[in-house]
PDB file of C-alpha atoms in Angstrom:
ATOM      1  CA  MET A   9      -0.117   0.042  -0.209  1.00  0.00           C
ATOM      2  CA  THR A  10       2.700   2.008   0.886  1.00  0.00           C
ATOM      3  CA  SER A  11       4.706   1.238  -2.426  1.00  0.00           C
ATOM      4  CA  THR A  12       1.464   2.406  -4.099  1.00  0.00           C
ATOM      5  CA  LEU A  13       1.261   5.416  -2.544  1.00  0.00           C
ATOM      6  CA  THR A  14       5.006   6.826  -3.374  1.00  0.00           C
ATOM      7  CA  GLU A  15       4.091   5.332  -6.632  1.00  0.00           C
ATOM      8  CA  ILE A  16       0.847   8.012  -7.338  1.00  0.00           C
ATOM      9  CA  THR A  17       2.907  10.661  -6.206  1.00  0.00           C
ATOM     10  CA  SER A  18       5.744  10.124  -8.212  1.00  0.00           C
ATOM     11  CA  SER A  19       4.355   9.699 -11.137  1.00  0.00           C
ATOM     12  CA  SER A  20       2.792  13.044 -10.346  1.00  0.00           C
ATOM     13  CA  GLY A  21       5.451  15.382 -11.544  1.00  0.00           C
ATOM     14  CA  GLY A  22       5.318  13.721 -15.146  1.00  0.00           C
ATOM     15  CA  LEU A  23       1.388  13.800 -15.909  1.00  0.00           C
ATOM     16  CA  TRP A  24       2.456  17.152 -14.668  1.00  0.00           C
ATOM     17  CA  ARG A  25       5.131  18.345 -17.870  1.00  0.00           C
ATOM     18  CA  ASP A  26       3.333  15.744 -20.007  1.00  0.00           C
ATOM     19  CA  ALA A  27      -0.237  18.176 -20.038  1.00  0.00           C
ATOM     20  CA  LEU A  28       2.642  20.912 -20.399  1.00  0.00           C
ATOM     21  CA  ARG A  29       4.192  19.461 -23.735  1.00  0.00           C
ATOM     22  CA  ARG A  30       0.072  18.770 -25.284  1.00  0.00           C
ATOM     23  CA  PHE A  31      -0.268  22.241 -24.331  1.00  0.00           C
ATOM     24  CA  MET A  32       2.020  23.888 -25.931  1.00  0.00           C
ATOM     25  CA  LYS A  33       1.057  21.733 -29.140  1.00  0.00           C
ATOM     26  CA  ASN A  34      -2.584  23.657 -29.351  1.00  0.00           C
ATOM     27  CA  LYS A  35      -0.856  26.025 -31.154  1.00  0.00           C
ATOM     28  CA  LEU A  36      -4.325  28.316 -30.618  1.00  0.00           C
ATOM     29  CA  SER A  37      -4.332  28.154 -26.522  1.00  0.00           C
ATOM     30  CA  VAL A  38      -0.620  29.005 -26.769  1.00  0.00           C
ATOM     31  CA  ALA A  39      -1.594  31.833 -28.940  1.00  0.00           C
ATOM     32  CA  ALA A  40      -4.612  32.980 -26.724  1.00  0.00           C
ATOM     33  CA  ALA A  41      -2.462  32.586 -23.329  1.00  0.00           C
ATOM     34  CA  ILE A  42       0.573  35.004 -25.288  1.00  0.00           C
ATOM     35  CA  ILE A  43      -2.308  37.021 -25.934  1.00  0.00           C
ATOM     36  CA  ILE A  44      -3.664  37.509 -22.391  1.00  0.00           C
ATOM     37  CA  ILE A  45      -0.335  37.411 -20.884  1.00  0.00           C
ATOM     38  CA  VAL A  46      -0.115  40.921 -23.196  1.00  0.00           C
ATOM     39  CA  ILE A  47      -3.039  42.454 -21.649  1.00  0.00           C
ATOM     40  CA  THR A  48      -2.166  40.856 -18.195  1.00  0.00           C
ATOM     41  CA  PHE A  49       1.207  42.825 -18.123  1.00  0.00           C
ATOM     42  CA  MET A  50      -0.428  46.024 -20.421  1.00  0.00           C
ATOM     43  CA  ALA A  51      -2.994  46.053 -16.459  1.00  0.00           C
ATOM     44  CA  VAL A  52      -0.775  45.655 -14.389  1.00  0.00           C
ATOM     45  CA  PHE A  53       2.188  47.946 -15.587  1.00  0.00           C
ATOM     46  CA  ALA A  54      -0.707  50.110 -16.593  1.00  0.00           C
ATOM     47  CA  PRO A  55       0.524  53.709 -15.712  1.00  0.00           C
ATOM     48  CA  TRP A  56       3.720  53.091 -17.901  1.00  0.00           C
ATOM     49  CA  VAL A  57       2.113  51.878 -20.792  1.00  0.00           C
ATOM     50  CA  SER A  58      -0.927  54.598 -21.332  1.00  0.00           C
ATOM     51  CA  PRO A  59       0.646  57.931 -22.439  1.00  0.00           C
ATOM     52  CA  SER A  60      -2.561  59.541 -19.751  1.00  0.00           C
ATOM     53  CA  HIS A  61      -3.976  58.822 -16.056  1.00  0.00           C
ATOM     54  CA  TYR A  62      -7.265  57.118 -17.379  1.00  0.00           C
ATOM     55  CA  SER A  63      -9.679  60.724 -15.813  1.00  0.00           C
ATOM     56  CA  GLU A  64      -6.931  63.688 -17.300  1.00  0.00           C
ATOM     57  CA  ALA A  65      -9.436  65.422 -19.564  1.00  0.00           C
ATOM     58  CA  ASN A  66      -8.667  67.736 -22.346  1.00  0.00           C
ATOM     59  CA  PHE A  67     -11.391  69.455 -23.398  1.00  0.00           C
ATOM     60  CA  ASP A  68     -10.065  70.386 -26.387  1.00  0.00           C
ATOM     61  CA  GLU A  69      -9.770  67.403 -27.987  1.00  0.00           C
ATOM     62  CA  ALA A  70     -12.440  66.011 -26.797  1.00  0.00           C
ATOM     63  CA  TRP A  71     -14.594  63.870 -29.638  1.00  0.00           C
ATOM     64  CA  GLN A  72     -11.309  62.354 -31.438  1.00  0.00           C
ATOM     65  CA  PHE A  73     -11.375  59.524 -33.352  1.00  0.00           C
ATOM     66  CA  PRO A  74      -8.337  57.910 -33.878  1.00  0.00           C
ATOM     67  CA  SER A  75      -4.797  58.964 -34.172  1.00  0.00           C
ATOM     68  CA  TRP A  76      -1.242  58.693 -34.295  1.00  0.00           C
ATOM     69  CA  THR A  77      -1.969  61.645 -31.032  1.00  0.00           C
ATOM     70  CA  HIS A  78      -4.617  59.235 -29.584  1.00  0.00           C
ATOM     71  CA  PRO A  79      -4.479  55.525 -31.314  1.00  0.00           C
ATOM     72  CA  MET A  80      -8.304  55.233 -29.652  1.00  0.00           C
ATOM     73  CA  GLY A  81      -9.081  57.984 -30.456  1.00  0.00           C
ATOM     74  CA  THR A  82     -10.676  60.216 -27.117  1.00  0.00           C
ATOM     75  CA  ASP A  83     -14.085  60.611 -25.329  1.00  0.00           C
ATOM     76  CA  SER A  84     -16.365  62.829 -24.179  1.00  0.00           C
ATOM     77  CA  ILE A  85     -14.365  65.194 -21.897  1.00  0.00           C
ATOM     78  CA  GLY A  86     -11.146  64.750 -24.445  1.00  0.00           C
ATOM     79  CA  ARG A  87      -9.712  61.803 -22.173  1.00  0.00           C
ATOM     80  CA  ASP A  88      -7.165  59.046 -23.620  1.00  0.00           C
ATOM     81  CA  TYR A  89      -9.179  55.927 -24.480  1.00  0.00           C
ATOM     82  CA  PHE A  90      -7.019  53.789 -25.474  1.00  0.00           C
ATOM     83  CA  SER A  91      -5.246  54.811 -21.664  1.00  0.00           C
ATOM     84  CA  ARG A  92      -8.807  54.527 -20.141  1.00  0.00           C
ATOM     85  CA  ILE A  93      -9.317  50.959 -22.154  1.00  0.00           C
ATOM     86  CA  VAL A  94      -5.483  49.210 -20.238  1.00  0.00           C
ATOM     87  CA  TYR A  95      -7.120  50.419 -17.163  1.00  0.00           C
ATOM     88  CA  GLY A  96     -10.125  48.953 -17.474  1.00  0.00           C
ATOM     89  CA  ALA A  97      -8.072  45.908 -17.868  1.00  0.00           C
ATOM     90  CA  ARG A  98      -7.108  45.653 -14.628  1.00  0.00           C
ATOM     91  CA  ILE A  99     -11.122  45.528 -13.403  1.00  0.00           C
ATOM     92  CA  SER A 100     -11.924  42.521 -15.515  1.00  0.00           C
ATOM     93  CA  LEU A 101      -8.938  40.898 -15.012  1.00  0.00           C
ATOM     94  CA  ILE A 102      -9.058  41.609 -10.996  1.00  0.00           C
ATOM     95  CA  VAL A 103     -12.585  40.632 -11.569  1.00  0.00           C
ATOM     96  CA  GLY A 104     -11.649  36.893 -13.643  1.00  0.00           C
ATOM     97  CA  PHE A 105      -9.216  36.177 -10.706  1.00  0.00           C
ATOM     98  CA  VAL A 106     -10.328  37.079  -7.455  1.00  0.00           C
ATOM     99  CA  ALA A 107     -14.556  35.918  -8.179  1.00  0.00           C
ATOM    100  CA  GLN A 108     -12.660  32.746  -8.561  1.00  0.00           C
ATOM    101  CA  MET A 109     -11.284  31.549  -6.001  1.00  0.00           C
ATOM    102  CA  ILE A 110     -13.820  33.471  -3.784  1.00  0.00           C
ATOM    103  CA  SER A 111     -16.056  30.833  -5.621  1.00  0.00           C
ATOM    104  CA  LEU A 112     -13.381  27.576  -5.782  1.00  0.00           C
ATOM    105  CA  LEU A 113     -13.004  29.114  -1.867  1.00  0.00           C
ATOM    106  CA  ILE A 114     -16.722  28.088  -1.346  1.00  0.00           C
ATOM    107  CA  GLY A 115     -18.031  25.777  -4.267  1.00  0.00           C
ATOM    108  CA  VAL A 116     -14.498  23.686  -3.660  1.00  0.00           C
ATOM    109  CA  PRO A 117     -14.727  22.466   0.037  1.00  0.00           C
ATOM    110  CA  LEU A 118     -18.886  21.845   0.372  1.00  0.00           C
ATOM    111  CA  GLY A 119     -18.395  20.093  -3.597  1.00  0.00           C
ATOM    112  CA  ALA A 120     -14.964  18.325  -1.147  1.00  0.00           C
ATOM    113  CA  ILE A 121     -17.352  17.571   1.878  1.00  0.00           C
ATOM    114  CA  ALA A 122     -20.254  16.091  -0.616  1.00  0.00           C
ATOM    115  CA  GLY A 123     -18.459  14.243  -2.255  1.00  0.00           C
ATOM    116  CA  PHE A 124     -16.403  12.365  -0.065  1.00  0.00           C
ATOM    117  CA  LYS A 125     -19.053  12.112   3.261  1.00  0.00           C
ATOM    118  CA  GLY A 126     -21.520  11.007   1.152  1.00  0.00           C
ATOM    119  CA  GLY A 127     -25.490  10.945   3.696  1.00  0.00           C
ATOM    120  CA  LYS A 128     -26.528  13.942   4.753  1.00  0.00           C
ATOM    121  CA  ALA A 129     -23.834  16.442   3.923  1.00  0.00           C
ATOM    122  CA  ASP A 130     -24.890  14.901   0.132  1.00  0.00           C
ATOM    123  CA  TYR A 131     -28.041  15.702   0.760  1.00  0.00           C
ATOM    124  CA  ILE A 132     -27.473  19.201   2.384  1.00  0.00           C
ATOM    125  CA  VAL A 133     -25.272  21.159  -0.225  1.00  0.00           C
ATOM    126  CA  MET A 134     -26.772  19.319  -3.099  1.00  0.00           C
ATOM    127  CA  ARG A 135     -30.135  20.905  -1.727  1.00  0.00           C
ATOM    128  CA  LEU A 136     -28.233  24.147  -1.472  1.00  0.00           C
ATOM    129  CA  VAL A 137     -26.861  23.499  -4.477  1.00  0.00           C
ATOM    130  CA  ASP A 138     -30.539  22.821  -6.354  1.00  0.00           C
ATOM    131  CA  VAL A 139     -31.923  26.336  -4.467  1.00  0.00           C
ATOM    132  CA  MET A 140     -28.725  28.605  -6.356  1.00  0.00           C
ATOM    133  CA  SER A 141     -29.807  26.190  -9.308  1.00  0.00           C
ATOM    134  CA  VAL A 142     -33.169  27.841  -9.245  1.00  0.00           C
ATOM    135  CA  PHE A 143     -31.823  31.509 -10.164  1.00  0.00           C
ATOM    136  CA  PRO A 144     -30.155  32.860 -12.220  1.00  0.00           C
ATOM    137  CA  SER A 145     -26.359  33.741 -11.578  1.00  0.00           C
ATOM    138  CA  LEU A 146     -26.426  36.986 -13.438  1.00  0.00           C
ATOM    139  CA  LEU A 147     -29.745  38.142 -11.959  1.00  0.00           C
ATOM    140  CA  PHE A 148     -28.901  37.252  -8.646  1.00  0.00           C
ATOM    141  CA  ALA A 149     -25.828  39.187  -8.369  1.00  0.00           C
ATOM    142  CA  ILE A 150     -27.793  41.347 -10.245  1.00  0.00           C
ATOM    143  CA  LEU A 151     -29.862  41.375  -6.514  1.00  0.00           C
ATOM    144  CA  ILE A 152     -27.159  41.970  -4.466  1.00  0.00           C
ATOM    145  CA  MET A 153     -25.233  44.207  -6.168  1.00  0.00           C
ATOM    146  CA  ALA A 154     -29.061  46.193  -6.442  1.00  0.00           C
ATOM    147  CA  TRP A 155     -28.608  45.733  -1.457  1.00  0.00           C
ATOM    148  CA  LEU A 156     -25.408  46.373  -1.348  1.00  0.00           C
ATOM    149  CA  GLY A 157     -25.023  48.964  -4.203  1.00  0.00           C
ATOM    150  CA  SER A 158     -21.961  49.529  -6.818  1.00  0.00           C
ATOM    151  CA  GLY A 159     -18.293  48.986  -6.312  1.00  0.00           C
ATOM    152  CA  LEU A 160     -15.257  46.890  -7.098  1.00  0.00           C
ATOM    153  CA  SER A 161     -15.316  44.827  -3.663  1.00  0.00           C
ATOM    154  CA  ASN A 162     -19.483  43.903  -3.653  1.00  0.00           C
ATOM    155  CA  VAL A 163     -19.082  42.906  -7.464  1.00  0.00           C
ATOM    156  CA  LEU A 164     -16.837  41.112  -6.698  1.00  0.00           C
ATOM    157  CA  PHE A 165     -18.551  39.384  -3.319  1.00  0.00           C
ATOM    158  CA  ALA A 166     -21.872  39.408  -5.446  1.00  0.00           C
ATOM    159  CA  ILE A 167     -20.109  37.487  -8.438  1.00  0.00           C
ATOM    160  CA  GLY A 168     -18.002  34.738  -6.060  1.00  0.00           C
ATOM    161  CA  VAL A 169     -20.731  33.781  -4.098  1.00  0.00           C
ATOM    162  CA  THR A 170     -23.133  33.319  -7.801  1.00  0.00           C
ATOM    163  CA  GLY A 171     -20.490  30.972  -9.105  1.00  0.00           C
ATOM    164  CA  TRP A 172     -19.628  28.750  -6.830  1.00  0.00           C
ATOM    165  CA  VAL A 173     -22.220  25.925  -7.867  1.00  0.00           C
ATOM    166  CA  GLY A 174     -20.482  24.557 -11.024  1.00  0.00           C
ATOM    167  CA  VAL A 175     -17.937  24.601  -9.165  1.00  0.00           C
ATOM    168  CA  CYS A 176     -19.250  22.084  -5.937  1.00  0.00           C
ATOM    169  CA  ARG A 177     -20.711  20.100  -8.585  1.00  0.00           C
ATOM    170  CA  LEU A 178     -17.782  19.285 -10.688  1.00  0.00           C
ATOM    171  CA  VAL A 179     -15.242  18.392  -7.364  1.00  0.00           C
ATOM    172  CA  ARG A 180     -18.412  16.335  -5.804  1.00  0.00           C
ATOM    173  CA  ALA A 181     -18.572  14.619  -9.736  1.00  0.00           C
ATOM    174  CA  GLN A 182     -14.584  13.872  -8.399  1.00  0.00           C
ATOM    175  CA  PHE A 183     -14.626  12.828  -4.894  1.00  0.00           C
ATOM    176  CA  LEU A 184     -16.760   9.973  -5.259  1.00  0.00           C
ATOM    177  CA  SER A 185     -15.477   8.528  -7.966  1.00  0.00           C
ATOM    178  CA  LEU A 186     -12.090   8.659  -6.538  1.00  0.00           C
ATOM    179  CA  ARG A 187     -13.590   7.839  -3.287  1.00  0.00           C
ATOM    180  CA  ALA A 188     -13.731   4.206  -3.660  1.00  0.00           C
ATOM    181  CA  SER A 189      -9.240   4.066  -4.942  1.00  0.00           C
ATOM    182  CA  ASP A 190      -6.999   2.275  -4.204  1.00  0.00           C
ATOM    183  CA  PHE A 191      -5.142   4.911  -3.424  1.00  0.00           C
ATOM    184  CA  VAL A 192      -7.290   6.276  -0.826  1.00  0.00           C
ATOM    185  CA  ARG A 193      -8.299   3.164   0.402  1.00  0.00           C
ATOM    186  CA  ALA A 194      -4.718   2.896   1.071  1.00  0.00           C
ATOM    187  CA  ALA A 195      -4.376   5.638   3.100  1.00  0.00           C
ATOM    188  CA  ARG A 196      -7.252   4.830   5.288  1.00  0.00           C
ATOM    189  CA  SER A 197      -6.375   1.263   6.063  1.00  0.00           C
ATOM    190  CA  MET A 198      -2.407   3.513   7.235  1.00  0.00           C
ATOM    191  CA  GLY A 199      -4.153   5.737   9.877  1.00  0.00           C
ATOM    192  CA  ALA A 200      -4.607   8.804   7.825  1.00  0.00           C
ATOM    193  CA  SER A 201      -7.422  11.539   9.379  1.00  0.00           C
ATOM    194  CA  ASN A 202     -10.527  12.188   6.172  1.00  0.00           C
ATOM    195  CA  VAL A 203      -8.434  15.884   6.318  1.00  0.00           C
ATOM    196  CA  HIS A 204      -5.611  14.258   5.688  1.00  0.00           C
ATOM    197  CA  THR A 205      -7.117  12.028   2.631  1.00  0.00           C
ATOM    198  CA  ILE A 206      -9.007  14.375   1.354  1.00  0.00           C
ATOM    199  CA  VAL A 207      -6.004  17.797   1.189  1.00  0.00           C
ATOM    200  CA  ARG A 208      -2.996  15.253  -0.374  1.00  0.00           C
ATOM    201  CA  HIS A 209      -4.470  12.150  -1.822  1.00  0.00           C
ATOM    202  CA  MET A 210      -7.885  13.787  -3.279  1.00  0.00           C
ATOM    203  CA  LEU A 211      -7.643  17.138  -4.249  1.00  0.00           C
ATOM    204  CA  PRO A 212      -4.644  16.723  -6.014  1.00  0.00           C
ATOM    205  CA  ASN A 213      -5.641  14.024  -8.453  1.00  0.00           C
ATOM    206  CA  ALA A 214      -8.868  15.789  -9.001  1.00  0.00           C
ATOM    207  CA  LEU A 215      -6.968  19.199 -10.173  1.00  0.00           C
ATOM    208  CA  SER A 216      -7.380  19.206 -13.381  1.00  0.00           C
ATOM    209  CA  PRO A 217     -10.576  19.322 -14.224  1.00  0.00           C
ATOM    210  CA  ILE A 218     -10.231  21.803 -11.158  1.00  0.00           C
ATOM    211  CA  ILE A 219      -7.727  24.316 -13.373  1.00  0.00           C
ATOM    212  CA  VAL A 220     -10.081  23.130 -15.738  1.00  0.00           C
ATOM    213  CA  GLY A 221     -12.853  25.055 -14.594  1.00  0.00           C
ATOM    214  CA  LEU A 222     -11.306  27.558 -13.153  1.00  0.00           C
ATOM    215  CA  ALA A 223      -9.894  28.877 -16.888  1.00  0.00           C
ATOM    216  CA  MET A 224     -13.233  28.521 -18.038  1.00  0.00           C
ATOM    217  CA  GLY A 225     -14.579  29.979 -14.908  1.00  0.00           C
ATOM    218  CA  ILE A 226     -12.550  33.980 -15.512  1.00  0.00           C
ATOM    219  CA  PRO A 227     -14.306  34.945 -18.442  1.00  0.00           C
ATOM    220  CA  GLN A 228     -17.264  34.136 -17.682  1.00  0.00           C
ATOM    221  CA  ALA A 229     -16.525  36.474 -14.666  1.00  0.00           C
ATOM    222  CA  ILE A 230     -15.496  39.240 -16.293  1.00  0.00           C
ATOM    223  CA  PHE A 231     -18.903  38.639 -19.359  1.00  0.00           C
ATOM    224  CA  ALA A 232     -20.767  39.052 -15.284  1.00  0.00           C
ATOM    225  CA  GLU A 233     -18.313  42.464 -15.016  1.00  0.00           C
ATOM    226  CA  ALA A 234     -19.326  44.158 -17.974  1.00  0.00           C
ATOM    227  CA  GLY A 235     -22.944  43.144 -17.655  1.00  0.00           C
ATOM    228  CA  LEU A 236     -23.283  45.065 -14.546  1.00  0.00           C
ATOM    229  CA  SER A 237     -20.871  48.465 -14.586  1.00  0.00           C
ATOM    230  CA  PHE A 238     -23.740  48.017 -18.892  1.00  0.00           C
ATOM    231  CA  LEU A 239     -26.385  48.645 -16.041  1.00  0.00           C
ATOM    232  CA  GLY A 240     -25.030  50.956 -13.958  1.00  0.00           C
ATOM    233  CA  LEU A 241     -23.848  48.235 -11.181  1.00  0.00           C
ATOM    234  CA  GLY A 242     -20.554  47.965 -11.573  1.00  0.00           C
ATOM    235  CA  ILE A 243     -17.515  50.574 -11.298  1.00  0.00           C
ATOM    236  CA  ASN A 244     -18.827  53.804  -9.795  1.00  0.00           C
ATOM    237  CA  PRO A 245     -16.873  56.206 -12.401  1.00  0.00           C
ATOM    238  CA  PRO A 246     -14.642  57.571 -13.135  1.00  0.00           C
ATOM    239  CA  THR A 247     -12.135  53.892 -12.214  1.00  0.00           C
ATOM    240  CA  PRO A 248     -13.124  53.168 -15.797  1.00  0.00           C
ATOM    241  CA  SER A 249     -14.269  49.710 -16.501  1.00  0.00           C
ATOM    242  CA  TRP A 250     -15.030  48.192 -20.252  1.00  0.00           C
ATOM    243  CA  GLY A 251     -18.822  47.329 -19.253  1.00  0.00           C
ATOM    244  CA  GLN A 252     -19.189  50.448 -18.838  1.00  0.00           C
ATOM    245  CA  MET A 253     -18.225  52.211 -20.718  1.00  0.00           C
ATOM    246  CA  VAL A 254     -20.069  50.880 -23.505  1.00  0.00           C
ATOM    247  CA  SER A 255     -23.218  51.842 -20.796  1.00  0.00           C
ATOM    248  CA  SER A 256     -21.915  55.512 -21.074  1.00  0.00           C
ATOM    249  CA  HIS A 257     -21.234  56.021 -24.920  1.00  0.00           C
ATOM    250  CA  LEU A 258     -24.026  54.051 -26.369  1.00  0.00           C
ATOM    251  CA  PRO A 259     -26.613  56.484 -26.763  1.00  0.00           C
ATOM    252  CA  ASN A 260     -23.322  57.701 -29.408  1.00  0.00           C
ATOM    253  CA  VAL A 261     -22.215  55.170 -31.060  1.00  0.00           C
ATOM    254  CA  ILE A 262     -23.695  56.010 -34.007  1.00  0.00           C
ATOM    255  CA  TYR A 263     -21.575  59.715 -34.226  1.00  0.00           C
ATOM    256  CA  TYR A 264     -18.148  58.121 -32.657  1.00  0.00           C
ATOM    257  CA  TRP A 265     -18.137  53.986 -33.765  1.00  0.00           C
ATOM    258  CA  HIS A 266     -14.682  54.051 -31.291  1.00  0.00           C
ATOM    259  CA  LEU A 267     -16.260  54.664 -28.006  1.00  0.00           C
ATOM    260  CA  ALA A 268     -18.062  51.301 -28.642  1.00  0.00           C
ATOM    261  CA  LEU A 269     -16.606  49.173 -30.390  1.00  0.00           C
ATOM    262  CA  PHE A 270     -12.680  49.004 -28.183  1.00  0.00           C
ATOM    263  CA  PRO A 271     -14.720  48.290 -25.418  1.00  0.00           C
ATOM    264  CA  VAL A 272     -16.133  45.561 -26.435  1.00  0.00           C
ATOM    265  CA  PHE A 273     -13.545  44.081 -29.111  1.00  0.00           C
ATOM    266  CA  MET A 274     -11.193  43.513 -25.664  1.00  0.00           C
ATOM    267  CA  ILE A 275     -14.272  42.339 -23.266  1.00  0.00           C
ATOM    268  CA  ALA A 276     -15.206  39.523 -26.047  1.00  0.00           C
ATOM    269  CA  LEU A 277     -10.777  39.378 -27.330  1.00  0.00           C
ATOM    270  CA  VAL A 278     -10.759  38.330 -22.873  1.00  0.00           C
ATOM    271  CA  MET A 279     -12.879  36.036 -23.822  1.00  0.00           C
ATOM    272  CA  LEU A 280     -12.016  33.882 -26.264  1.00  0.00           C
ATOM    273  CA  GLY A 281      -8.659  33.939 -24.922  1.00  0.00           C
ATOM    274  CA  PHE A 282      -9.506  32.901 -21.523  1.00  0.00           C
ATOM    275  CA  SER A 283     -12.079  30.343 -23.140  1.00  0.00           C
ATOM    276  CA  LEU A 284      -9.479  29.183 -26.356  1.00  0.00           C
ATOM    277  CA  ILE A 285      -6.512  28.225 -23.229  1.00  0.00           C
ATOM    278  CA  GLY A 286      -9.488  26.366 -21.693  1.00  0.00           C
ATOM    279  CA  ASP A 287      -9.852  23.809 -24.307  1.00  0.00           C
ATOM    280  CA  GLY A 288      -6.898  23.355 -24.175  1.00  0.00           C
ATOM    281  CA  LEU A 289      -5.831  22.628 -20.816  1.00  0.00           C
ATOM    282  CA  ARG A 290      -9.146  20.023 -20.708  1.00  0.00           C
ATOM    283  CA  ASP A 291      -7.342  18.391 -23.412  1.00  0.00           C
ATOM    284  CA  ALA A 292      -3.915  18.556 -22.276  1.00  0.00           C
ATOM    285  CA  LEU A 293      -5.118  17.340 -18.613  1.00  0.00           C
ATOM    286  CA  ASP A 294      -7.173  14.632 -19.939  1.00  0.00           C
ATOM    287  CA  PRO A 295      -5.444  11.200 -19.408  1.00  0.00           C
ATOM    288  CA  ARG A 296      -7.330   9.906 -22.294  1.00  0.00           C
ATOM    289  CA  MET A 297      -4.704  12.180 -24.967  1.00  0.00           C
ATOM    290  CA  ASN A 298      -1.623  10.496 -23.185  1.00  0.00           C
ATOM    291  CA  GLU A 299       0.433   9.294 -25.733  1.00  0.00           C
TER     292      GLU A 299
END
């Protein structure tokens, strides 16, 4: 039994190396990862990448179309639109990652308990999941934002607490399949506690679908934030958010097309990038893809 656990532990590094090699062979996913890395770099180093601060206005240069001076034009009060797009990337990436972390912190423990313990614990968790599934997640987030008010912290909370249902179901399904595995039986026979068995043996073997679910959930969180900001329930001005930028300039889109086109394009680009990365990770981490 000890040798079984040792073999599993020693082979895990090789499995991750093989997964990385398969991921690198997926040219589309690699290209998407490069795009996301570039956007993340721009967001992190926004003060050095953008030509001006996102709130710096120049009324003499208002309503300008894209030019060499302003690559994405200017808005109604002369703020450089490229700078606002770059700073807006910060909001989208923060929401995408932090909201998913909140969902994982809620969904993973509940799913692990339900799948490992079964019985009453599984019944209670799944009934809670059923109740949460009744409400569309975006509608539930809108209700939370209407109650708490707009702001970044409230957006993170609203999206995080409504996005854990899928994670919980995924982890529960993985733990139900792993509960009868040989290495779990070996750990129990050696006197390992339930917490030790879950954390050291079951959770590492369930990481692959969790990572894929995380990558797939990030664009959903970004889209949810864009939707909330579009409705005026997201980020407070003048802090730029891509959804807020689309909403505030929608009445002028016929005359000043660039004010809605560029933030919509960035939302679509980021969502597509993370979706392709998720597809690549799913294929790379699929055991059936082993050569």
